[in-house]
Structure formats: C-alpha cells, structure tokens
Coordinates of C-alpha atoms (C1' of nucleotides) in Angstrom, one line a residue:
Chain A
M68 CA 96.6 116.7 105.5
T69 CA 93.7 117.9 107.6
T70 CA 95.1 120.9 109.4
A71 CA 92.8 123.5 107.8
A72 CA 92.2 126.6 110.0
E73 CA 88.5 126.7 109.2
P74 CA 86.7 124.0 111.2
S75 CA 83.4 124.5 109.7
E76 CA 84.7 123.5 106.3
N77 CA 86.5 120.4 107.5
P78 CA 84.2 117.5 108.2
D79 CA 86.9 115.7 110.2
L80 CA 86.9 118.4 112.8
R81 CA 83.2 118.2 113.6
A82 CA 82.2 116.4 116.8
V83 CA 80.4 113.2 116.1
D84 CA 77.0 114.7 116.8
G85 CA 77.5 117.1 113.9
R86 CA 78.2 120.2 115.9
V87 CA 81.3 122.3 115.2
P88 CA 83.6 122.3 118.3
G89 CA 84.4 125.6 119.9
R90 CA 87.5 126.7 121.7
R91 CA 87.2 124.4 124.6
G92 CA 86.1 121.5 122.4
M93 CA 89.1 121.9 120.1
A94 CA 91.4 122.0 123.1
T95 CA 89.9 118.7 124.4
R96 CA 90.2 117.2 120.9
Q97 CA 93.8 118.2 120.7
R98 CA 94.5 116.8 124.2
L99 CA 93.0 113.5 123.2
L100 CA 95.0 113.4 120.1
Q101 CA 98.2 114.1 122.0
C102 CA 97.5 111.5 124.6
T103 CA 96.8 109.0 121.8
S104 CA 100.1 109.8 120.3
D105 CA 101.9 109.5 123.7
L106 CA 100.3 106.2 124.6
L107 CA 101.3 104.8 121.2
E108 CA 104.9 105.1 122.2
T109 CA 104.4 102.6 125.1
T110 CA 101.4 100.6 123.9
S111 CA 100.9 98.5 120.9
Y112 CA 98.2 99.3 118.4
R113 CA 96.0 96.4 119.4
D114 CA 96.3 97.2 123.1
L115 CA 95.3 100.8 122.7
K116 CA 92.1 101.2 124.7
V117 CA 89.8 104.2 124.5
V118 CA 89.5 104.0 128.3
D119 CA 93.2 104.5 128.6
I120 CA 93.3 107.4 126.2
A121 CA 90.5 109.1 128.1
R122 CA 92.1 108.5 131.5
E123 CA 95.4 109.9 130.2
A124 CA 93.6 113.0 129.0
G125 CA 91.6 113.4 132.2
T126 CA 88.2 112.9 130.7
S127 CA 85.6 110.1 130.6
P128 CA 85.5 107.7 127.7
A129 CA 82.2 109.2 126.6
T130 CA 84.0 112.5 125.9
F131 CA 86.4 110.7 123.6
Y132 CA 83.5 109.4 121.6
Q133 CA 82.2 112.9 121.3
Y134 CA 85.2 113.7 119.1
F135 CA 86.1 110.4 117.4
P136 CA 83.8 107.5 116.4
D137 CA 86.5 105.1 117.6
A138 CA 90.1 104.7 118.5
E139 CA 91.2 104.1 115.0
S140 CA 89.8 107.4 113.8
A141 CA 92.0 109.2 116.3
L142 CA 95.0 107.3 114.9
L143 CA 93.9 108.2 111.4
A144 CA 93.8 111.9 112.3
L145 CA 97.4 111.6 113.6
A146 CA 98.3 109.7 110.4
D147 CA 96.8 112.2 108.1
R148 CA 98.8 115.0 109.8
L149 CA 101.9 113.0 109.2
V150 CA 101.3 112.4 105.5
G151 CA 102.0 115.9 104.5
E152 CA 105.3 116.1 106.3
G153 CA 106.3 112.6 105.1
G154 CA 105.6 113.3 101.5
Q155 CA 107.8 116.4 101.5
R156 CA 110.6 114.7 103.5
L157 CA 110.7 111.7 101.2
I158 CA 110.7 113.5 97.9
Q159 CA 113.2 116.2 99.0
P160 CA 116.3 114.1 98.2
L161 CA 114.8 113.0 94.9
R162 CA 114.1 116.6 93.8
S163 CA 117.2 118.4 95.0
A164 CA 119.8 115.8 94.0
D165 CA 122.0 115.7 91.0
W166 CA 121.2 112.6 89.0
Q167 CA 124.0 113.0 86.5
G168 CA 126.5 110.2 86.2
S169 CA 128.0 108.7 89.3
N170 CA 126.6 111.6 91.5
A171 CA 123.4 109.5 91.3
Y172 CA 124.9 107.1 93.9
L173 CA 125.0 109.9 96.4
A174 CA 121.4 110.7 95.6
C175 CA 120.4 107.1 96.1
E176 CA 122.1 107.1 99.6
A177 CA 120.1 110.3 100.4
V178 CA 116.9 108.6 99.4
A179 CA 117.6 105.6 101.5
D180 CA 118.4 107.8 104.5
A181 CA 115.3 109.8 104.0
F182 CA 113.1 106.6 104.3
L183 CA 115.1 105.2 107.2
D184 CA 115.1 108.5 109.1
F185 CA 111.4 109.2 108.6
W186 CA 110.4 105.8 109.7
A187 CA 112.7 106.0 112.7
D188 CA 111.2 109.3 113.7
H189 CA 107.6 108.0 113.5
S190 CA 108.0 104.3 113.9
A191 CA 105.0 103.8 116.1
L192 CA 102.6 105.7 113.9
M193 CA 104.0 104.3 110.6
A194 CA 103.6 100.8 112.0
V195 CA 99.9 101.6 112.7
I196 CA 99.5 102.9 109.2
D197 CA 101.2 99.8 107.7
L198 CA 99.3 97.5 109.9
A199 CA 95.8 99.0 109.4
A200 CA 96.4 99.2 105.7
L201 CA 97.4 95.6 105.5
E202 CA 94.4 94.7 107.6
G203 CA 92.2 96.2 104.9
D204 CA 91.1 99.5 106.4
Q205 CA 90.4 101.6 103.4
R206 CA 91.0 104.9 105.2
F207 CA 94.6 103.9 106.2
R208 CA 95.2 102.4 102.8
D209 CA 94.3 105.8 101.2
C210 CA 96.5 107.5 103.8
R211 CA 99.4 105.2 103.0
I212 CA 99.0 105.4 99.3
Q213 CA 98.9 109.2 99.5
L214 CA 102.2 109.2 101.4
L215 CA 103.9 106.8 99.1
N216 CA 102.3 108.1 96.0
T217 CA 103.9 111.5 96.5
F218 CA 107.2 109.7 96.3
T219 CA 106.3 107.3 93.6
V220 CA 105.3 110.1 91.3
A221 CA 108.5 112.0 91.8
A222 CA 110.6 108.8 91.4
T223 CA 108.7 108.0 88.2
E224 CA 109.7 111.3 86.8
V225 CA 113.4 110.8 87.6
L226 CA 113.2 107.2 86.2
T227 CA 111.6 108.4 83.0
R228 CA 114.3 111.1 82.6
Q229 CA 117.0 108.6 83.2
R230 CA 115.5 106.1 80.8
D231 CA 115.0 108.7 78.1
A232 CA 118.6 109.8 78.6
G233 CA 119.6 106.3 77.5
F234 CA 120.5 104.8 80.9
A235 CA 118.0 102.0 80.6
A236 CA 116.2 99.9 78.0
A237 CA 113.2 101.5 76.3
E238 CA 110.9 98.8 77.6
V239 CA 111.6 99.6 81.2
D240 CA 108.4 100.7 82.9
P241 CA 109.3 103.7 85.1
E242 CA 106.1 103.6 87.2
A243 CA 106.4 99.9 88.0
T244 CA 110.0 100.3 88.8
A245 CA 109.2 103.2 91.1
V246 CA 106.5 101.1 92.9
V247 CA 109.0 98.2 93.4
L248 CA 111.6 100.5 94.7
V249 CA 109.2 102.2 97.1
S250 CA 108.1 98.8 98.3
M251 CA 111.7 98.0 99.1
L252 CA 112.4 101.3 100.8
S253 CA 109.3 101.3 102.9
H254 CA 109.5 97.7 103.8
V255 CA 113.1 97.8 104.9
A256 CA 112.4 101.0 106.8
A257 CA 109.4 99.6 108.6
H258 CA 111.1 96.4 109.6
Q259 CA 114.5 97.9 110.5
L260 CA 114.0 97.1 114.2
G261 CA 114.1 93.4 114.4
I262 CA 111.9 91.6 112.0
T263 CA 114.6 90.9 109.5
Q264 CA 117.2 88.4 110.4
A265 CA 119.8 89.6 112.8
G266 CA 123.4 90.0 111.8
V267 CA 122.8 92.7 109.3
S268 CA 123.4 96.2 110.5
L269 CA 121.3 99.2 109.5
E270 CA 124.3 100.7 107.7
H271 CA 124.7 97.7 105.6
L272 CA 121.0 97.7 104.7
R273 CA 121.3 101.4 103.8
D274 CA 124.3 100.7 101.5
A275 CA 122.5 97.7 99.9
M276 CA 119.4 99.7 99.2
A277 CA 121.4 102.5 97.7
R278 CA 123.3 100.1 95.5
V279 CA 120.1 98.4 94.4
M280 CA 118.6 101.7 93.6
Y281 CA 121.7 102.9 91.8
N282 CA 121.8 99.8 89.7
S283 CA 118.2 100.0 88.9
P284 CA 117.3 102.4 86.0
L285 CA 117.3 105.1 88.7
G286 CA 121.1 105.3 88.4
K287 CA 123.4 104.5 85.6
T288 CA 123.2 101.1 84.1
D289 CA 124.6 100.7 80.6
T290 CA 124.6 97.0 79.8
F291 CA 121.0 96.1 80.5
G292 CA 119.5 97.2 77.2
T293 CA 121.8 94.9 75.3
T294 CA 121.8 91.8 77.4
I295 CA 118.1 91.0 77.2
Chain B
M98 CA 107.0 72.7 110.6
T99 CA 104.9 70.8 113.2
T100 CA 103.7 67.8 111.3
A101 CA 105.6 65.1 113.3
A102 CA 103.8 61.8 113.6
E103 CA 104.7 61.4 117.3
P104 CA 102.3 63.6 119.3
S105 CA 103.9 62.9 122.6
E106 CA 107.2 64.4 121.5
N107 CA 105.6 67.5 120.1
P108 CA 104.6 70.0 122.7
D109 CA 102.5 72.0 120.2
L110 CA 100.2 69.0 119.8
R111 CA 99.3 68.7 123.5
A112 CA 96.0 70.0 124.7
V113 CA 96.3 73.0 126.9
D114 CA 95.8 71.0 130.1
G115 CA 99.0 69.1 129.3
R116 CA 97.5 65.8 128.2
V117 CA 98.3 64.3 124.9
P118 CA 95.2 64.1 122.7
G119 CA 94.0 60.7 121.5
R120 CA 92.3 59.8 118.2
R121 CA 89.1 61.7 118.7
G122 CA 91.0 64.7 120.2
M123 CA 93.3 64.9 117.2
A124 CA 90.4 64.8 114.9
T125 CA 88.7 67.6 116.7
R126 CA 91.9 69.6 116.6
Q127 CA 92.3 69.1 112.9
R128 CA 88.7 70.0 112.3
L129 CA 89.2 73.3 114.3
L130 CA 92.3 74.1 112.3
Q131 CA 90.5 73.4 109.0
C132 CA 87.6 75.6 110.0
T133 CA 90.0 78.4 111.1
S134 CA 91.6 78.1 107.7
D135 CA 88.3 78.2 105.9
L136 CA 87.0 81.1 107.9
L137 CA 90.1 83.1 107.1
E138 CA 89.1 83.1 103.4
T139 CA 86.0 85.1 104.1
T140 CA 86.9 86.9 107.4
S141 CA 89.6 89.3 108.2
Y142 CA 92.2 88.5 110.8
R143 CA 90.8 90.9 113.4
D144 CA 87.3 89.7 112.9
L145 CA 88.1 86.1 113.4
K146 CA 86.2 85.1 116.6
V147 CA 86.8 81.9 118.6
V148 CA 83.0 81.6 118.8
D149 CA 82.7 81.5 115.0
I150 CA 85.5 78.9 114.6
A151 CA 83.8 76.7 117.2
R152 CA 80.4 77.1 115.7
E153 CA 81.8 76.2 112.2
A154 CA 83.4 73.1 113.7
G155 CA 80.3 72.2 115.5
T156 CA 81.7 72.5 119.0
S157 CA 81.5 74.9 121.9
P158 CA 84.1 77.6 122.3
A159 CA 85.3 75.8 125.4
T160 CA 86.4 72.9 123.3
F161 CA 88.5 75.3 121.2
Y162 CA 90.3 76.4 124.3
Q163 CA 91.1 72.8 125.1
Y164 CA 93.4 72.7 122.1
F165 CA 94.6 76.2 121.6
P166 CA 95.2 78.9 124.2
D167 CA 93.8 81.5 121.8
A168 CA 92.8 82.1 118.2
E169 CA 96.2 83.3 117.3
S170 CA 97.8 80.1 118.3
A171 CA 95.6 78.2 115.9
L172 CA 96.7 80.6 113.1
L173 CA 100.3 80.0 114.2
A174 CA 99.8 76.3 113.8
L175 CA 98.6 76.9 110.2
A176 CA 101.4 79.3 109.6
D177 CA 104.0 76.8 110.8
R178 CA 102.7 74.2 108.5
L179 CA 103.1 76.6 105.6
V180 CA 106.7 77.6 106.3
G181 CA 108.1 74.3 105.3
E182 CA 106.4 74.4 101.9
G183 CA 107.1 78.0 101.4
G184 CA 110.8 77.8 102.0
Q185 CA 111.1 75.0 99.5
R186 CA 109.0 76.8 96.8
L187 CA 110.9 80.0 97.2
I188 CA 114.4 78.7 97.0
Q189 CA 113.7 76.3 94.2
P190 CA 114.2 78.8 91.4
L191 CA 117.3 80.1 93.1
R192 CA 118.9 76.7 93.3
S193 CA 117.9 75.2 90.0
A194 CA 118.6 78.2 87.8
D195 CA 121.5 79.0 85.6
W196 CA 123.1 82.2 86.9
Q197 CA 125.7 82.4 84.1
G198 CA 125.6 85.6 82.0
S199 CA 122.3 86.8 80.7
N200 CA 120.6 83.6 81.7
A201 CA 120.5 85.2 85.1
Y202 CA 117.6 87.4 83.9
L203 CA 115.4 84.3 83.4
A204 CA 116.4 83.2 86.9
C205 CA 115.3 86.6 88.3
E206 CA 111.9 86.3 86.5
A207 CA 111.5 82.8 88.0
V208 CA 112.3 84.1 91.5
A209 CA 109.8 87.0 91.1
D210 CA 107.1 84.5 90.0
A211 CA 107.8 82.2 92.9
F212 CA 107.1 85.0 95.4
L213 CA 104.0 86.3 93.6
D214 CA 102.6 82.8 93.1
F215 CA 103.3 81.7 96.7
W216 CA 101.7 84.7 98.1
A217 CA 98.7 84.4 95.7
D218 CA 98.2 80.8 96.8
H219 CA 98.2 81.7 100.5
S220 CA 97.3 85.3 100.6
A221 CA 95.1 85.2 103.6
L222 CA 97.5 83.3 105.8
M223 CA 100.5 85.2 104.6
A224 CA 98.7 88.4 105.4
V225 CA 98.1 87.1 108.9
I226 CA 101.8 86.3 109.3
D227 CA 102.9 89.7 108.0
L228 CA 100.3 91.4 110.2
A229 CA 101.0 89.6 113.4
A230 CA 104.8 89.9 112.9
L231 CA 104.4 93.6 112.3
E232 CA 102.3 93.8 115.4
G233 CA 105.2 92.4 117.4
D234 CA 104.1 88.9 118.1
Q235 CA 107.4 87.1 118.5
R236 CA 106.0 83.7 117.5
F237 CA 104.9 85.1 114.1
R238 CA 108.1 87.0 113.8
D239 CA 110.1 83.8 114.2
C240 CA 107.8 82.1 111.7
R241 CA 108.2 84.8 109.2
I242 CA 112.0 84.9 109.7
Q243 CA 112.2 81.2 109.3
L244 CA 110.3 81.4 106.0
L245 CA 112.3 84.2 104.5
N246 CA 115.6 83.1 106.1
T247 CA 115.6 80.0 104.0
F248 CA 115.4 82.2 101.0
T249 CA 117.9 84.8 102.3
V250 CA 120.5 82.2 103.0
A251 CA 120.2 80.7 99.5
A252 CA 120.2 84.2 97.9
T253 CA 123.3 85.2 99.9
E254 CA 125.1 82.2 98.5
V255 CA 124.3 83.1 94.9
L256 CA 125.2 86.8 95.6
T257 CA 128.5 85.8 97.1
R258 CA 129.3 83.6 94.1
Q259 CA 128.3 86.3 91.6
R260 CA 130.4 88.9 93.5
D261 CA 133.4 86.6 93.7
A262 CA 133.1 86.0 90.0
G263 CA 133.6 89.7 89.6
F264 CA 130.1 90.8 88.7
A265 CA 130.0 93.3 91.6
A266 CA 132.3 95.4 93.7
A267 CA 134.2 93.6 96.5
E268 CA 132.6 95.8 99.1
V269 CA 129.1 94.7 98.2
D270 CA 127.5 92.9 101.2
P271 CA 125.8 89.8 99.9
E272 CA 123.7 89.3 103.0
A273 CA 122.4 92.9 103.3
T274 CA 121.6 92.8 99.6
A275 CA 119.7 89.6 100.0
V276 CA 117.7 91.1 102.9
V277 CA 116.9 94.1 100.8
L278 CA 115.8 92.0 97.8
V279 CA 113.7 89.7 100.0
S280 CA 112.0 92.8 101.5
M281 CA 111.2 94.0 98.0
L282 CA 109.9 90.6 96.8
S283 CA 107.8 89.8 99.9
H284 CA 106.4 93.3 100.2
V285 CA 105.3 93.6 96.5
A286 CA 103.9 90.1 96.7
A287 CA 102.0 90.9 99.9
H288 CA 100.6 94.2 98.6
Q289 CA 99.9 92.9 95.1
L290 CA 96.1 93.2 95.6
G291 CA 95.3 96.8 96.0
I292 CA 97.5 98.6 98.5
T293 CA 99.9 100.0 96.0
Q294 CA 98.7 102.7 93.6
A295 CA 96.5 101.5 90.9
G296 CA 97.5 101.7 87.3
V297 CA 100.4 99.3 87.5
S298 CA 99.6 95.7 86.4
L299 CA 101.0 92.7 88.1
E300 CA 103.0 91.8 85.0
H301 CA 104.7 95.1 85.0
L302 CA 105.6 94.7 88.7
R303 CA 107.0 91.3 88.0
D304 CA 109.2 92.6 85.2
A305 CA 110.3 95.6 87.3
M306 CA 111.3 93.2 90.1
A307 CA 113.1 90.9 87.8
R308 CA 115.0 93.9 86.3
V309 CA 115.9 95.3 89.7
M310 CA 117.2 91.9 90.8
Y311 CA 119.0 91.4 87.6
N312 CA 120.7 94.8 87.9
S313 CA 121.6 94.1 91.5
P314 CA 124.7 92.0 92.1
L315 CA 122.4 89.0 91.7
G316 CA 122.7 89.4 88.0
K317 CA 125.5 90.9 85.9
T318 CA 126.5 94.5 86.6
D319 CA 129.9 95.5 85.4
T320 CA 130.2 99.3 85.9
F321 CA 129.4 99.6 89.6
G322 CA 132.8 98.7 90.9
T323 CA 134.4 101.5 89.0
T324 CA 132.0 104.3 89.4
I325 CA 132.0 104.6 93.1
Chain C
dC267 C1' 73.0 137.5 136.3
dA268 C1' 69.8 134.7 133.6
dG269 C1' 69.4 131.8 129.7
dA270 C1' 71.1 129.1 125.8
dG271 C1' 74.1 126.2 124.0
dA272 C1' 78.3 123.7 124.3
dT273 C1' 80.7 120.2 126.9
dC274 C1' 81.1 116.5 130.0
dT275 C1' 79.9 112.3 132.7
dG276 C1' 78.0 108.1 135.2
dA277 C1' 75.5 104.4 134.2
dC278 C1' 74.1 101.0 131.1
dG279 C1' 73.3 97.1 127.5
dG280 C1' 75.7 94.3 124.4
dG281 C1' 79.4 91.5 122.9
dT282 C1' 83.8 88.7 123.3
dC283 C1' 87.1 86.5 126.2
dG284 C1' 88.9 82.6 128.7
dT285 C1' 87.7 79.4 132.8
dC286 C1' 85.6 75.8 135.5
dA287 C1' 82.9 72.3 137.5
dG288 C1' 80.3 68.9 136.0
dA289 C1' 78.0 66.1 132.1
dT290 C1' 78.9 62.8 128.4
dA291 C1' 81.2 59.6 125.4
dG292 C1' 84.6 56.2 124.5
dT293 C1' 87.3 52.2 126.1
dA294 C1' 89.9 48.7 128.7
dG295 C1' 89.4 45.0 131.6
dA296 C1' 86.6 41.6 134.3
Chain D
dT11 C1' 77.9 42.4 128.8
dC12 C1' 78.9 45.3 132.6
dT13 C1' 81.8 48.4 135.2
dA14 C1' 85.0 51.9 136.0
dC15 C1' 88.3 54.9 134.4
dT16 C1' 89.6 58.6 131.4
dA17 C1' 89.3 61.5 127.5
dT18 C1' 86.3 64.8 125.7
dC19 C1' 82.8 68.2 125.7
dT20 C1' 79.7 71.9 127.4
dG21 C1' 76.7 75.4 129.8
dA22 C1' 77.2 78.9 132.7
dC23 C1' 80.0 82.5 134.5
dG24 C1' 82.9 86.8 135.8
dA25 C1' 85.7 90.1 133.7
dC26 C1' 86.7 93.3 130.3
dC27 C1' 85.9 96.7 126.7
dC28 C1' 82.8 98.9 123.5
dG29 C1' 79.8 102.7 122.3
dT30 C1' 75.3 105.2 123.7
dC31 C1' 72.3 108.2 126.2
dA32 C1' 69.9 111.2 129.4
dG33 C1' 71.0 114.5 132.3
dA34 C1' 74.5 117.4 135.0
dT35 C1' 77.9 121.0 134.5
dC36 C1' 80.3 124.6 132.5
dT37 C1' 80.9 128.8 129.4
dC38 C1' 79.6 132.7 127.1
dT39 C1' 76.5 136.1 125.6
dG40 C1' 73.1 139.6 126.1

DNA sequence: CAGAGATCTGACGGGTCGTCAGATAGTAGA
DNA sequence: TCTACTATCTGACGACCCGTCAGATCTCTG
C-alpha cells in the first residue's frame, strides 16, 4: 500500500536517519528490496541475513541499515506492496460473479481458485506474512488483516444478501461466517505445498473448498433454517 | 508420543553424546523441559534463548546441550508429548456423537468446541508447532500432521458414512473435505486471539464453524447433489 | 571547479550459539 | 570407609550475526 510518488510525505520511504532519499538513494533502496525478494525464493525467512542481502545488492550491510531498521522491515515493505494487489485479486471473483441459484457454485470455484493462485504466485512472501503475524509482530498482523479484511468485508456483503434473500436462517452471522471461510481459504492455500497429509490433490482440495463454501450460507442452502 | 518407560529403547531420551541418562540425568532433562514449557508462557518462540532456559533450570547452557541439540528439539519433545493427548481430545466428539439427522448439528458444535478448547489450553505450544511447521521444519510438520491426521482420518470415516447414506453427492471427496474442514478448525482455533479482524466474538466464530460443518457433507445437505 | 550535502563503508562492541577439556558429584565394589 | 570409575556439570572459547559510528567517497549545484 505504500507506493506513493511523494517520498517526503511517506514516512516509510525516509532513510533511518530521517533524511529523504534522493535519486541514488531510492535506487539503492529498490535494489535492496529486489534482492530481499530474490533471496526469499531460495532462503527461508529465519535464514535471511542482512549480510546476504547486502552482498547480493553489492553494498555493505551498513548501507542496508541506512534504509531499513532491520531485515523484517524490508520484508514488511514487500508485504505492504503485495496487500493492494492481493485485496483486489481476491475480491474480484466475489464482486463480478453471479450469485443467483446454482451459478453460485461457479462463483465458489472462482473464489477458491483466486486464493490458491494468489498464494501460489507469492508463496514465499505470504509465508513470511503468515509466519510473522503468527509470531506476534503487530506490523505483519496489520498487514495480513488488511489483506484478508478486504475480502472479508466483500464476503460479508454477499453473505448478508444471500441470507436476506432467504437462503439461510436469520440467525446466521454473516461476518463470523466470512471470517471462518477466509480462515479456511487462506489456510488451505498457505499449506497447499506439503503440510497437509499427502494423498489429497490440489484439485480435490479446490473442489472441497468450493463445495463447503457453496453449502455455507454463501451459496444456496434451504434446509438449514428448519432443521435447527 | 515419547513417554516410554524404557529409556534405552527410545533414542529421543539419549543424551546427545549417545549415553543413556541415569536417574539424575533424567531429572535434569525433565527440569529443563518444564522450564522450557514455563518460559514459553511468557516468552515468544523466537525470543526463547537456551541461556534463559538453563538459568531458569539452575544449570549452565552447556548442560542443556547435553540433553538437546538445540532449543527447538526441547520444544519438539514437548510437542510430541502433546500430540497423543490432542489426537484423543479432538476425535472424541467425532466418535461419540450421534450423526443421525439434525443431531449432527450438536455434534458439529462439539467438534468446534474441542478444537477451540484444545488450542486455548495449549496456545503457546500449539503456536510453536504451527509456526515451526510453517517455517518448514520437517520434525514439526510431522508432529502437526500426526495430530491433525488422527482427526482427519476419523472425520473422513464420518464423511464417507454420511455420503454413502445419501446426504451428499457421490462425487464428494470425503478426505479432501476432511482436510479442508480441519484447516478451517485449526486455523480459526490458532488465530482466535487477535489475528482475525476484531468485532467477531468467539461464540459467533464457534457457531459459524458449526454451521459450515453442518452444511458440509458432514451434516445433512440434500440439495447439493442435484444442483450441480 | 569548489563546496555542501547525500551516500557509502570498514571497523567495532555486544550478544547468542554450540563445543570442549577438565572439574565435580554420585556410586559400585573392595 | 576408601578407591576408582563413570555420569554429570561447567567455565571458557571461537564463530557468527547484529546494528552503530566516524569518516571516506560520490554527486550535484552554483
């Protein structure tokens, strides 16, 4: 979210000593960010050393610290940049889909795909965000919440509409349901690689997610209100 | 899972130099484990230092390294011990519940509670397991899979029965559905504290999870097979 | 081309890690 | 009880990474 063109107004773009970077400084900063991103593809989060980033960028570690207080802050800058794109990509299938009747199932498939695809495209960085958020780093928590909140809000709208159209019991809480579904989507997407038990293919997971979403108040369920 | 009474047969209980610990050694090992567990309540995973564990246990750091190759291994020993208890607690509501008709909703509530309660009782250690697994540590991945797999297998059985009883379309994949539901349950349970957006109470999350489960093939859904 | 300010760097103190040789404590047997 | 063996413990150490700072180097302006 921090890609403003006016450095002087963006505190994140100031060098640590408070000065606003000029042309050369900005280039160095960008280079450091790019190298951080590159290294993340081959190195795990915990093993990411400032020394390595600096060497990769052809500078001394001290230069790194001129632009970022620590390695995590560089990762946060990358993460922030991703949040904007992510929010849009994730809500796109929610917004543009037809939620009428059984068309809702196609919409659910599209939502599942959006999550799986986005995580696949940015697996390393998303893992860092998940990880740092779980570790308790408030900056990454905010970042993660911002990303998922975009989706949760949009999903809550759809859920509310579906409920009000009579597809679910009145006492269904759209927001809580949205949070639960987002948890499912993000968690499956994050762990798609190998954490879950083997023997279940990604396609099957996708289908299962779509079905679970479809059978939630997101899609069309007509017996729930009367059975409980 | 490593609580065998016969140390000589359990490689995990050997000191790092290969010798089997005697009475005093086992006591020290236990003390170190207990202190690790205690410190985890007040210290985050990343900030857990071997020096602190040793000081808490009244020994030198070198003594710690006599029983564990590193701090993570001590955490793994704690985690392993938890897996057995966890597996039982999580599948208990699955096994003992009545899945007939609308009683299934009560069963879904019980399952949601089991996850939330278990994570609440062991939040610090479960966070470590999630974290280390996400970081890629294979030992913790196995540990986590073992815990959740116990549940997934049991859930797959119930889902298969429900599907075969005609409550879901034939093409529903019970195992994939189980994996997806487990992801939802564990993720919501893990992030219950504050990672998800504020404004949604734990009770609402519990209800939403129960409803999602109930509306999945776990409970009774009767329109899905014909709408797609 | 001189000066000012921006940028970069080598060197350093501080902290944690994991190891090792040797000190100490417990114990079995005479 | 004494001795000798072994389990257990420890202080000291080298290696590594962190983040800082004074001063060198570069860039641009006037």
